[in-house]
XYZ file of N, CA and C in Angstrom:
876
model
N -148.058 49.843 74.855
C -147.376 48.526 74.782
C -147.290 48.111 73.328
N -146.112 47.711 72.924
C -145.912 47.239 71.550
C -145.091 45.961 71.585
N -145.561 44.945 70.913
C -144.833 43.678 70.824
C -144.350 43.482 69.400
N -143.060 43.248 69.240
C -142.478 43.049 67.916
C -141.894 41.657 67.801
N -142.351 40.922 66.820
C -141.743 39.631 66.484
C -140.912 39.881 65.230
N -139.624 40.069 65.444
C -138.754 40.607 64.401
C -138.736 39.813 63.101
N -138.861 38.496 63.207
C -138.697 37.682 61.998
C -139.973 36.942 61.610
N -141.117 37.415 62.110
C -142.397 36.841 61.695
C -142.766 37.381 60.317
N -143.513 36.594 59.538
C -143.943 37.021 58.206
C -144.744 38.313 58.316
N -144.434 39.262 57.440
C -145.059 40.584 57.543
C -145.096 41.223 56.159
N -146.202 41.833 55.820
C -146.307 42.492 54.521
C -145.565 43.818 54.505
N -145.316 44.363 55.673
C -144.563 45.614 55.738
C -143.068 45.327 55.629
N -142.322 46.390 55.380
C -140.877 46.250 55.354
C -140.307 46.323 56.761
N -138.989 46.234 56.860
C -138.289 46.313 58.150
C -137.145 47.317 58.035
N -136.965 48.104 59.086
C -135.809 48.991 59.146
C -134.699 48.262 59.883
N -133.585 48.022 59.200
C -132.438 47.332 59.798
C -131.369 48.356 60.167
N -130.899 48.284 61.395
C -129.797 49.131 61.847
C -128.525 48.296 61.740
N -127.684 48.646 60.772
C -126.542 47.800 60.425
C -125.228 48.478 60.816
N -124.486 47.910 61.761
C -123.196 48.492 62.152
C -122.136 48.266 61.076
N -121.226 49.198 60.977
C -120.119 49.096 60.025
C -118.801 49.174 60.793
N -117.691 48.758 60.190
C -116.404 48.759 60.902
C -116.013 50.142 61.410
N -115.322 50.184 62.549
C -114.836 51.457 63.085
C -113.417 51.754 62.590
N -112.883 50.878 61.805
C -111.540 51.102 61.260
C -111.090 49.961 60.377
N -111.139 48.758 60.918
C -110.678 47.569 60.196
C -111.843 46.945 59.440
N -111.751 46.911 58.115
C -112.847 46.393 57.293
C -113.143 44.923 57.576
N -112.181 44.197 58.111
C -112.409 42.781 58.432
C -113.424 42.596 59.557
N -113.763 43.672 60.248
C -114.746 43.581 61.318
C -116.182 43.608 60.804
N -116.362 43.787 59.512
C -117.700 43.711 58.926
C -118.181 42.269 59.026
N -119.377 42.053 59.573
C -119.863 40.692 59.762
C -120.487 40.135 58.481
N -120.536 38.804 58.403
C -121.183 38.161 57.259
C -122.647 38.584 57.181
N -123.282 38.647 58.346
C -124.694 39.003 58.372
C -124.916 40.429 57.894
N -124.023 41.339 58.279
C -124.165 42.732 57.857
C -124.062 42.859 56.344
N -123.097 42.161 55.752
C -122.945 42.186 54.288
C -124.190 41.613 53.626
N -124.664 40.484 54.134
C -125.849 39.846 53.558
C -127.070 40.754 53.670
N -127.199 41.439 54.813
C -128.365 42.297 55.011
C -128.334 43.504 54.089
N -127.164 44.079 53.897
C -127.057 45.229 52.987
C -127.331 44.821 51.542
N -127.035 43.589 51.224
C -127.367 43.077 49.885
C -128.858 42.782 49.745
N -129.499 42.434 50.862
C -130.886 41.975 50.806
C -131.910 43.108 50.796
N -131.586 44.240 51.432
C -132.558 45.339 51.482
C -132.665 46.023 50.126
N -133.713 46.823 49.980
C -133.908 47.557 48.724
C -133.281 48.946 48.742
N -132.961 49.442 49.955
C -132.398 50.782 50.053
C -131.505 50.886 51.281
N -130.372 51.581 51.117
C -129.467 51.858 52.230
C -129.462 53.357 52.485
N -129.673 53.739 53.727
C -129.587 55.142 54.130
C -128.244 55.343 54.820
N -127.450 56.264 54.294
C -126.092 56.459 54.799
C -125.892 57.877 55.302
N -125.149 58.008 56.372
C -124.834 59.321 56.932
C -124.056 60.153 55.917
N -123.071 59.549 55.274
C -122.273 60.214 54.239
C -122.074 59.213 53.106
N -122.768 59.410 52.007
C -122.706 58.444 50.899
C -121.305 58.340 50.309
N -120.536 59.419 50.354
C -119.172 59.387 49.817
C -118.289 58.450 50.630
N -118.580 58.362 51.925
C -117.821 57.460 52.803
C -118.319 56.026 52.652
N -119.620 55.848 52.672
C -120.202 54.505 52.654
C -119.993 53.800 51.321
N -119.895 54.550 50.234
C -119.719 53.905 48.921
C -118.423 53.104 48.877
N -117.420 53.548 49.631
C -116.154 52.803 49.675
C -116.364 51.438 50.324
N -117.175 51.404 51.368
C -117.487 50.143 52.050
C -118.290 49.232 51.122
N -119.288 49.792 50.461
C -120.120 48.996 49.560
C -119.302 48.430 48.410
N -118.428 49.230 47.862
C -117.578 48.753 46.757
C -116.647 47.637 47.212
N -116.130 47.769 48.424
C -115.200 46.768 48.941
C -115.869 45.403 49.060
N -117.148 45.405 49.464
C -117.865 44.143 49.645
C -118.807 43.825 48.474
N -118.630 44.562 47.379
C -119.403 44.320 46.145
C -120.908 44.365 46.409
N -121.323 45.363 47.146
C -122.739 45.566 47.446
C -123.278 46.624 46.491
N -124.303 46.274 45.729
C -124.818 47.171 44.692
C -126.193 47.753 45.025
N -126.620 47.637 46.261
C -127.918 48.163 46.689
C -127.962 49.686 46.542
N -129.118 50.196 46.149
C -129.292 51.644 46.010
C -129.057 52.333 47.350
N -128.514 53.539 47.302
C -128.160 54.251 48.532
C -128.621 55.699 48.448
N -129.084 56.226 49.570
C -129.459 57.634 49.673
C -128.881 58.218 50.952
N -128.755 59.524 50.970
C -128.180 60.212 52.126
C -129.251 60.455 53.192
N -128.890 60.196 54.443
C -129.761 60.531 55.578
C -128.866 60.954 56.731
N -128.997 62.225 57.137
C -128.108 62.760 58.180
C -128.876 63.683 59.105
N -128.163 64.315 60.031
C -128.821 65.116 61.072
C -129.565 66.321 60.519
N -129.225 66.738 59.304
C -129.891 67.898 58.719
C -130.987 67.509 57.730
N -131.266 66.224 57.604
C -132.323 65.777 56.696
C -133.680 66.277 57.202
N -134.521 66.771 56.295
C -135.823 67.316 56.705
C -136.774 66.228 57.177
N -137.789 66.642 57.933
C -138.784 65.703 58.455
C -139.542 65.013 57.325
N -139.642 65.686 56.175
C -140.351 65.080 55.043
C -139.659 63.806 54.570
N -138.338 63.741 54.741
C -137.616 62.531 54.377
C -137.990 61.380 55.295
N -138.112 61.668 56.578
C -138.523 60.642 57.539
C -139.883 60.091 57.142
N -140.811 60.983 56.820
C -142.160 60.557 56.419
C -142.102 59.678 55.166
N -141.233 60.054 54.232
C -141.113 59.281 52.991
C -140.642 57.863 53.264
N -139.647 57.723 54.121
C -139.101 56.389 54.396
C -140.075 55.545 55.211
N -140.834 56.183 56.089
C -141.854 55.445 56.840
C -142.894 54.881 55.882
N -143.300 55.696 54.926
C -144.279 55.238 53.933
C -143.728 54.077 53.110
N -142.462 54.176 52.712
C -141.836 53.093 51.942
C -141.825 51.791 52.741
N -141.500 51.893 54.013
C -141.475 50.714 54.872
C -142.866 50.110 55.016
N -143.855 50.961 55.184
C -145.230 50.481 55.316
C -145.699 49.760 54.047
N -145.125 50.165 52.920
C -145.505 49.570 51.642
C -144.704 48.321 51.295
N -143.796 47.930 52.207
C -143.087 46.674 52.012
C -141.620 46.769 51.656
N -141.053 47.973 51.627
C -139.641 48.144 51.298
C -138.774 47.908 52.528
N -137.768 47.085 52.405
C -136.797 46.882 53.481
C -135.688 47.922 53.345
N -135.365 48.583 54.449
C -134.370 49.658 54.432
C -133.316 49.388 55.496
N -132.058 49.662 55.156
C -130.965 49.555 56.129
C -130.423 50.945 56.423
N -130.168 51.216 57.689
C -129.560 52.482 58.104
C -128.152 52.206 58.594
N -127.176 52.932 58.055
C -125.781 52.781 58.491
C -125.228 54.158 58.841
N -124.241 54.180 59.732
C -123.519 55.411 60.033
C -122.150 55.319 59.373
N -121.344 56.355 59.521
C -120.011 56.326 58.921
C -119.140 55.233 59.517
N -119.337 54.957 60.805
C -118.544 53.923 61.471
C -119.251 53.482 62.734
N -119.260 52.169 62.962
C -119.825 51.642 64.201
C -121.327 51.470 64.160
N -121.921 51.463 65.342
C -123.345 51.205 65.498
C -124.167 52.454 65.211
N -125.167 52.360 64.349
C -126.029 53.523 64.094
C -126.685 54.031 65.372
N -126.940 55.324 65.409
C -127.601 56.042 66.503
C -126.693 56.334 67.691
N -125.511 55.728 67.777
C -124.587 56.053 68.861
C -123.809 57.292 68.440
N -124.267 58.475 68.907
C -123.711 59.761 68.474
C -123.811 59.956 66.969
N -124.826 59.385 66.373
C -125.057 59.521 64.944
C -126.544 59.763 64.711
N -126.896 60.341 63.559
C -128.310 60.589 63.265
C -129.072 59.283 63.103
N -130.378 59.355 63.240
C -131.200 58.167 63.031
C -132.313 58.021 64.046
N -132.161 58.658 65.214
C -133.163 58.497 66.262
C -134.566 58.943 65.818
N -134.711 60.102 65.148
C -136.045 60.519 64.699
C -136.679 59.494 63.755
N -135.860 58.892 62.908
C -136.388 57.891 61.981
C -136.862 56.657 62.739
N -136.062 56.175 63.664
C -136.438 54.990 64.440
C -137.725 55.262 65.224
N -137.811 56.437 65.848
C -139.014 56.783 66.598
C -140.249 56.777 65.701
N -140.119 57.401 64.515
C -141.253 57.492 63.600
C -141.653 56.121 63.083
N -140.673 55.284 62.805
C -140.936 53.939 62.293
C -141.672 53.109 63.346
N -141.214 53.155 64.587
C -141.862 52.402 65.656
C -143.280 52.918 65.915
N -143.458 54.229 65.840
C -144.790 54.818 66.035
C -145.761 54.342 64.966
N -145.214 54.093 63.758
C -146.050 53.626 62.653
C -146.305 52.126 62.715
N -145.727 51.454 63.717
C -145.954 50.029 63.866
C -145.098 49.156 62.973
N -143.991 49.714 62.478
C -143.069 48.982 61.605
C -141.912 48.443 62.445
N -141.423 47.262 62.104
C -140.361 46.623 62.877
C -139.007 47.300 62.665
N -138.242 47.392 63.751
C -136.864 47.874 63.712
C -135.981 46.758 64.253
N -135.014 46.320 63.463
C -134.125 45.223 63.848
C -132.680 45.723 63.838
N -131.979 45.551 64.954
C -130.578 45.963 65.047
C -129.669 44.751 64.924
N -128.643 44.863 64.112
C -127.629 43.819 63.998
C -126.487 44.154 64.956
N -125.884 43.156 65.596
C -124.730 43.424 66.463
C -123.483 43.682 65.621
N -122.576 44.437 66.207
C -121.350 44.703 65.457
C -120.436 45.666 66.170
N -119.538 46.273 65.422
C -118.473 47.112 65.980
C -119.026 48.332 66.715
N -118.372 48.645 67.835
C -118.691 49.824 68.622
C -117.438 50.245 69.372
N -117.004 51.473 69.174
C -115.742 51.933 69.760
C -115.786 51.977 71.284
N -116.900 52.435 71.855
C -116.990 52.573 73.308
C -116.829 51.230 74.015
N -117.550 50.215 73.545
C -117.484 48.902 74.192
C -116.158 48.199 73.896
N -115.632 48.402 72.691
C -114.336 47.813 72.354
C -113.256 48.329 73.297
N -113.259 49.641 73.525
C -112.276 50.244 74.428
C -112.496 49.786 75.867
N -113.744 49.679 76.274
C -114.053 49.303 77.659
C -113.497 47.931 78.021
N -113.754 46.934 77.184
C -113.374 45.571 77.556
C -111.865 45.372 77.551
N -111.133 46.233 76.861
C -109.674 46.121 76.848
C -109.004 47.143 77.761
N -109.801 47.976 78.414
C -109.232 49.056 79.215
C -108.611 48.581 80.524
N -109.144 47.509 81.086
C -108.709 47.071 82.401
C -109.540 47.686 83.516
N -110.430 48.614 83.172
C -111.331 49.211 84.152
C -112.558 48.318 84.324
N -113.260 48.441 85.440
C -114.442 47.596 85.668
C -115.445 47.717 84.530
N -115.901 46.576 84.033
C -116.817 46.567 82.896
C -118.204 46.067 83.252
N -118.387 45.668 84.534
C -119.704 45.149 84.907
C -120.734 46.268 85.043
N -120.250 47.492 85.322
C -121.128 48.657 85.370
C -120.419 49.828 84.705
N -121.103 50.464 83.777
C -120.487 51.591 83.064
C -121.576 52.497 82.515
N -121.188 53.732 82.204
C -122.097 54.684 81.573
C -121.382 55.342 80.412
N -122.053 55.361 79.278
C -121.521 56.051 78.106
C -122.164 57.428 78.038
N -121.346 58.473 78.046
C -121.850 59.842 78.106
C -121.793 60.582 76.774
N -121.282 59.956 75.733
C -121.141 60.663 74.461
C -119.846 61.457 74.436
N -119.845 62.579 73.734
C -118.641 63.405 73.650
C -118.456 64.200 74.940
N -117.190 64.343 75.344
C -116.880 65.095 76.558
C -117.340 66.536 76.363
N -118.021 67.123 77.372
C -118.565 68.484 77.219
C -117.482 69.509 76.891
N -117.883 70.524 76.145
C -116.957 71.592 75.770
C -117.020 72.782 76.733
N -118.194 73.026 77.312
C -118.360 74.185 78.187
C -117.982 73.846 79.625
N -117.519 74.853 80.346
C -117.043 74.672 81.720
C -118.136 74.131 82.634
N -119.345 74.661 82.508
C -120.446 74.216 83.357
C -120.766 72.746 83.109
N -120.823 72.374 81.830
C -121.112 70.979 81.486
C -120.023 70.040 81.971
N -118.774 70.471 81.883
C -117.659 69.650 82.345
C -117.740 69.412 83.842
N -118.028 70.474 84.602
C -118.113 70.344 86.056
C -119.255 69.414 86.447
N -120.385 69.571 85.792
C -121.556 68.746 86.111
C -121.279 67.271 85.840
N -120.699 66.990 84.690
C -120.495 65.592 84.318
C -119.413 64.953 85.175
N -118.353 65.691 85.480
C -117.273 65.128 86.286
C -117.689 64.967 87.749
N -118.570 65.825 88.216
C -119.124 65.646 89.562
C -119.897 64.336 89.627
N -120.647 64.076 88.568
C -121.420 62.835 88.487
C -120.493 61.621 88.423
N -119.463 61.715 87.588
C -118.498 60.617 87.459
C -117.816 60.342 88.789
N -117.471 61.410 89.510
C -116.793 61.251 90.790
C -117.657 60.623 91.863
N -118.966 60.741 91.708
C -119.883 60.203 92.716
C -120.320 58.776 92.410
N -120.391 58.420 91.151
C -120.946 57.125 90.764
C -119.850 56.062 90.650
N -120.108 54.889 91.221
C -119.114 53.819 91.242
C -119.222 52.967 89.984
N -118.924 53.575 88.853
C -118.965 52.852 87.579
C -118.028 53.544 86.598
N -117.570 52.800 85.621
C -116.662 53.358 84.620
C -117.412 54.314 83.707
N -116.818 55.468 83.465
C -117.404 56.465 82.570
C -116.687 56.415 81.220
N -117.454 56.510 80.138
C -116.900 56.428 78.791
C -117.295 57.667 77.999
N -116.305 58.282 77.356
C -116.537 59.459 76.519
C -115.831 59.278 75.176
N -116.331 59.940 74.154
C -115.582 60.113 72.922
C -114.903 61.478 73.006
N -113.706 61.574 72.438
C -112.975 62.829 72.514
C -112.079 63.003 71.299
N -111.889 64.249 70.912
C -110.981 64.582 69.815
C -109.542 64.500 70.305
N -108.611 64.047 69.453
C -107.208 63.981 69.885
C -106.640 65.360 70.213
N -107.254 66.411 69.663
C -106.766 67.769 69.905
C -107.252 68.324 71.253
N -108.176 67.623 71.896
C -108.750 68.129 73.140
C -108.488 67.215 74.331
N -107.881 66.070 74.107
C -107.673 65.123 75.198
C -106.868 65.748 76.330
N -105.789 66.434 76.004
C -104.941 67.030 77.034
C -105.709 68.086 77.826
N -106.514 68.896 77.138
C -107.321 69.914 77.821
C -108.356 69.254 78.738
N -108.923 68.156 78.268
C -109.916 67.448 79.076
C -109.275 66.892 80.341
N -108.043 66.403 80.221
C -107.324 65.889 81.386
C -107.096 66.995 82.421
N -106.770 68.179 81.936
C -106.537 69.297 82.839
C -107.806 69.636 83.615
N -108.935 69.545 82.952
C -110.219 69.799 83.615
C -110.515 68.701 84.628
N -110.236 67.462 84.249
C -110.486 66.326 85.140
C -109.705 66.461 86.442
N -108.493 67.004 86.371
C -107.652 67.130 87.558
C -108.247 68.100 88.587
N -109.147 68.948 88.129
C -109.778 69.893 89.045
C -110.932 69.262 89.823
N -111.399 68.109 89.345
C -112.591 67.517 89.943
C -112.398 66.074 90.407
N -111.340 65.414 89.942
C -111.124 64.015 90.294
C -109.764 63.830 90.969
N -109.668 62.826 91.801
C -108.426 62.528 92.511
C -107.324 62.172 91.499
N -106.079 62.623 91.730
C -104.990 62.338 90.785
C -104.695 60.851 90.619
N -105.140 60.029 91.582
C -104.934 58.580 91.465
C -106.053 57.884 90.691
N -107.002 58.642 90.194
C -108.081 58.071 89.386
C -107.494 57.351 88.184
N -107.909 56.116 87.950
C -107.432 55.371 86.794
C -108.155 55.841 85.533
N -107.378 56.167 84.517
C -107.961 56.598 83.246
C -107.298 55.830 82.101
N -108.026 55.745 81.015
C -107.514 55.079 79.812
C -107.874 55.925 78.598
N -106.911 56.132 77.729
C -107.167 56.763 76.435
C -106.911 55.707 75.366
N -107.946 55.387 74.611
C -107.810 54.412 73.526
C -107.978 55.158 72.203
N -107.029 54.975 71.306
C -107.116 55.711 70.039
C -106.880 54.785 68.854
N -107.385 55.200 67.706
C -107.203 54.465 66.454
C -107.618 52.999 66.600
N -108.728 52.749 67.269
C -109.150 51.380 67.546
C -109.344 50.569 66.269
N -108.822 49.364 66.290
C -108.855 48.352 65.217
C -107.966 48.704 64.033
N -107.313 49.861 64.071
C -106.449 50.262 62.962
C -104.991 49.900 63.253
N -104.141 50.148 62.288
C -102.732 49.747 62.394
C -102.045 50.391 63.597
N -102.411 51.637 63.910
C -101.724 52.351 64.991
C -102.573 52.402 66.272
N -103.391 51.387 66.473
C -104.189 51.300 67.696
C -103.271 51.418 68.916
N -103.719 52.193 69.900
C -102.884 52.421 71.089
C -103.764 52.646 72.311
N -103.327 52.104 73.451
C -103.987 52.324 74.735
C -103.002 53.003 75.684
N -103.439 54.068 76.321
C -102.671 54.716 77.378
C -103.414 54.441 78.680
N -102.805 53.665 79.567
C -103.450 53.284 80.829
C -102.604 53.774 81.998
N -103.253 54.335 82.995
C -102.524 54.793 84.178
C -103.397 55.681 85.031
N -102.776 56.331 86.010
C -103.515 57.277 86.838
C -103.732 58.561 86.045
N -104.656 59.362 86.504
C -104.902 60.658 85.876
C -103.616 61.474 85.820
N -102.858 61.428 86.900
C -101.597 62.167 86.959
C -100.599 61.652 85.923
N -100.486 60.342 85.801
C -99.525 59.742 84.869
C -99.887 60.007 83.409
N -101.146 59.776 83.068
C -101.563 59.946 81.677
C -101.514 61.413 81.271
N -101.910 62.295 82.176
C -101.842 63.728 81.895
C -100.395 64.160 81.664
N -99.498 63.656 82.496
C -98.085 63.993 82.330
C -97.536 63.515 81.009
N -97.932 62.323 80.585
C -97.446 61.784 79.303
C -97.993 62.594 78.146
N -99.257 62.959 78.208
C -99.885 63.706 77.119
C -99.275 65.090 76.956
N -98.804 65.667 78.050
C -98.200 66.998 77.968
C -96.933 67.017 77.132
N -96.298 65.854 76.948
C -95.070 65.808 76.161
C -95.201 65.071 74.845
N -96.423 64.664 74.500
C -96.610 63.895 73.273
C -97.863 64.359 72.535
N -97.788 64.283 71.227
C -98.941 64.608 70.379
C -99.577 63.305 69.913
N -100.882 63.210 70.020
C -101.553 62.007 69.564
C -102.506 62.342 68.423
N -102.790 61.337 67.601
C -103.683 61.511 66.461
C -104.766 60.431 66.489
N -105.821 60.665 65.773
C -106.892 59.687 65.672
C -107.963 59.896 66.726
N -109.178 59.559 66.382
C -110.290 59.713 67.326
C -110.044 58.857 68.571
N -110.440 59.389 69.710
C -110.118 58.740 70.988
C -111.370 58.365 71.776
N -111.227 57.311 72.565
C -112.217 56.961 73.571
C -111.548 57.200 74.918
N -112.197 57.957 75.767
C -111.676 58.310 77.084
C -112.485 57.577 78.144
N -111.807 56.778 78.961
C -112.487 56.007 80.009
C -111.951 56.429 81.371
N -112.861 56.592 82.337
C -112.497 57.119 83.644
C -113.055 56.238 84.752
N -112.215 55.915 85.712
C -112.668 55.185 86.889
C -113.665 56.032 87.671
N -114.760 55.429 88.080
C -115.779 56.173 88.809
C -115.528 56.223 90.308
N -116.234 57.123 90.979
C -116.193 57.188 92.433
C -114.948 57.786 93.032
N -114.202 58.608 92.263
C -112.964 59.183 92.790
C -113.025 60.706 92.793
N -114.128 61.246 93.280
C -114.277 62.699 93.344
C -113.176 63.325 94.189
N -112.729 64.474 93.775
C -111.677 65.187 94.503
C -112.116 65.473 95.936
N -113.362 65.889 96.103
C -113.865 66.248 97.421
C -113.907 65.049 98.365
N -114.176 63.872 97.806
C -114.331 62.696 98.662
C -113.044 62.283 99.346
N -111.896 62.772 98.833
C -110.611 62.370 99.406
C -109.960 63.486 100.217
N -110.692 64.595 100.388
C -110.111 65.742 101.073
C -109.670 65.410 102.494
N -110.549 64.767 103.248
C -110.243 64.520 104.656
C -109.057 63.593 104.840
N -108.897 62.626 103.914
C -107.786 61.687 104.052
C -106.463 62.315 103.650
N -106.516 63.369 102.851
C -105.284 64.015 102.387
C -104.855 65.134 103.329
N -105.824 65.895 103.807
C -105.509 67.053 104.650
C -105.189 66.605 106.084
N -104.017 66.992 106.532
C -103.589 66.693 107.902
C -104.017 67.855 108.789
N -105.087 67.654 109.545
C -105.651 68.731 110.350
C -104.797 69.098 111.568
N -103.733 68.328 111.817
C -102.830 68.695 112.913
C -101.885 69.808 112.488
N -101.795 70.058 111.187
C -100.926 71.115 110.675
C -101.633 72.459 110.746
N -100.856 73.563 110.771
C -101.469 74.891 110.693
C -102.286 75.018 109.399
N -103.272 75.892 109.388
C -104.158 76.024 108.239
C -103.407 76.333 106.942
N -102.417 77.201 107.014
C -101.712 77.568 105.781
C -100.938 76.364 105.215
N -100.445 75.485 106.087
C -99.743 74.294 105.613
C -100.726 73.281 105.034
N -101.919 73.238 105.574
C -102.940 72.348 105.024
C -103.303 72.769 103.592
N -103.371 74.073 103.393
C -103.669 74.586 102.047
C -102.575 74.183 101.066
N -101.345 74.377 101.468
C -100.208 74.014 100.622
C -100.200 72.513 100.339
N -100.491 71.730 101.363
C -100.533 70.274 101.223
C -101.583 69.859 100.184
N -102.752 70.479 100.262
C -103.841 70.137 99.346
C -103.498 70.574 97.922
N -102.909 71.729 97.769
C -102.520 72.222 96.441
C -101.524 71.274 95.776
N -100.558 70.812 96.545
C -99.541 69.914 96.005
C -100.119 68.541 95.671
N -101.047 68.080 96.493
C -101.622 66.750 96.285
C -102.497 66.686 95.049
N -103.272 67.769 94.809
C -104.251 67.722 93.724
C -103.966 68.697 92.588
N -102.865 69.437 92.701
C -102.487 70.369 91.637
C -103.617 71.340 91.318
N -104.156 71.946 92.369
C -105.238 72.908 92.193
C -104.781 74.275 92.677
N -105.603 75.292 92.426
C -105.279 76.655 92.838
C -105.450 76.825 94.347
N -104.861 77.906 94.867
C -105.003 78.182 96.302
C -106.471 78.434 96.655
N -107.216 79.031 95.728
C -108.632 79.305 95.976
C -109.410 78.016 96.240
N -109.172 77.018 95.383
C -109.868 75.737 95.545
C -109.400 75.023 96.815
N -108.088 75.096 97.089
C -107.549 74.441 98.281
C -108.098 75.072 99.559
N -108.196 76.394 99.567
C -108.729 77.103 100.743
C -110.169 76.672 101.011
N -110.933 76.534 99.964
C -112.329 76.106 100.104
C -112.417 74.721 100.761
N -111.566 73.789 100.303
C -111.605 72.427 100.840
C -111.095 72.360 102.274
N -110.037 73.111 102.563
C -109.485 73.126 103.926
C -110.519 73.703 104.893
N -111.215 74.729 104.465
C -112.248 75.326 105.313
C -113.367 74.322 105.581
N -113.743 73.580 104.556
C -114.823 72.605 104.710
C -114.418 71.481 105.658
N -113.191 70.971 105.505
C -112.723 69.877 106.352
C -112.591 70.322 107.806
N -112.115 71.549 108.003
C -111.906 72.047 109.361
C -113.153 72.712 109.954
N -114.188 72.816 109.103
C -115.457 73.413 109.541
C -115.262 74.829 110.081
N -114.532 75.616 109.287
C -114.355 77.035 109.609
C -114.708 77.847 108.371
N -114.857 79.149 108.530
C -115.184 80.017 107.398
C -113.980 80.124 106.451
N -114.269 80.278 105.179
C -113.201 80.386 104.180
C -112.300 81.588 104.452
N -112.891 82.651 104.979
C -112.101 83.858 105.251
C -110.990 83.581 106.254
N -111.270 82.692 107.207
C -110.268 82.345 108.227
C -109.072 81.656 107.577
N -109.361 80.701 106.707
C -108.290 79.977 106.032
C -107.573 80.892 105.055
N -108.349 81.720 104.350
C -107.766 82.674 103.386
C -106.737 83.590 104.075
N -107.137 84.106 105.215
C -106.230 85.011 105.947
C -104.990 84.258 106.433
N -105.185 83.041 106.961
C -104.050 82.248 107.462
C -103.069 81.932 106.351
N -103.587 81.622 105.169
C -102.705 81.256 104.049
C -101.970 82.468 103.502
N -102.679 83.562 103.275
C -102.065 84.722 102.625
C -101.151 85.515 103.551
N -101.224 85.266 104.826
C -100.270 85.902 105.747
C -98.890 85.265 105.650
N -98.834 84.087 105.007
C -97.559 83.364 104.934
C -96.959 83.394 103.530
N -97.668 83.971 102.554
C -97.148 83.996 101.176
C -96.857 85.404 100.722
């Protein structure tokens, strides 16, 4: 058990987690500027990037680099400085520190040493996109970057399809279309999705619609800028099988119906038709391939 009184008088220093703008410099808060001026040291993910922010707001505080490849000895050094009374601010390249950015080992070590950690509120791409997406915001899960491997994609989308909450991912503009194609294999085509890009910048854009609609639009357009991908929860492909498949039709027609509805392969459709009709896959496989 640890109790922290963030603003009580203390001989030790404090580690401040200071958010920075995700695009528009006007989103920098007065408190964030004041705090960066007040500390004795700023730890930045990329000093070449952060120096532009400091220069813009005329902040002359000393700065050092701290990133995911920083050695453990650096963490120990900063903990010692804090214990000796130095106030330190941690910033990332954009947005809230520790959200898909380095810093967690430092925060853990600082708290273990009994030093206060204070977070300032500020810009965050995931929450900014969520509240403007039109998707339910009372319950949501942020998953980080969309998985790159097939196994990870299937696992995460299975979870998204089962849970009744909005899912939020970060995604590269070069992979959004590929991610949509993967989503179509696991989620219902009527699933509501939103792609938010270039948030707070001049070319900010939201693409809102069904999975089918947004995927179709992306296939004919190139997009740029880092993206936030939001997905309606609880729309697993499997959960809608029974309502889509008309069991009064012959098995081979049910397979065709399912393929057209969800844009999946015959292999996947045969599996679902067999499950709905409670027969072996071989039975459906034979019925379908005798007609093609």
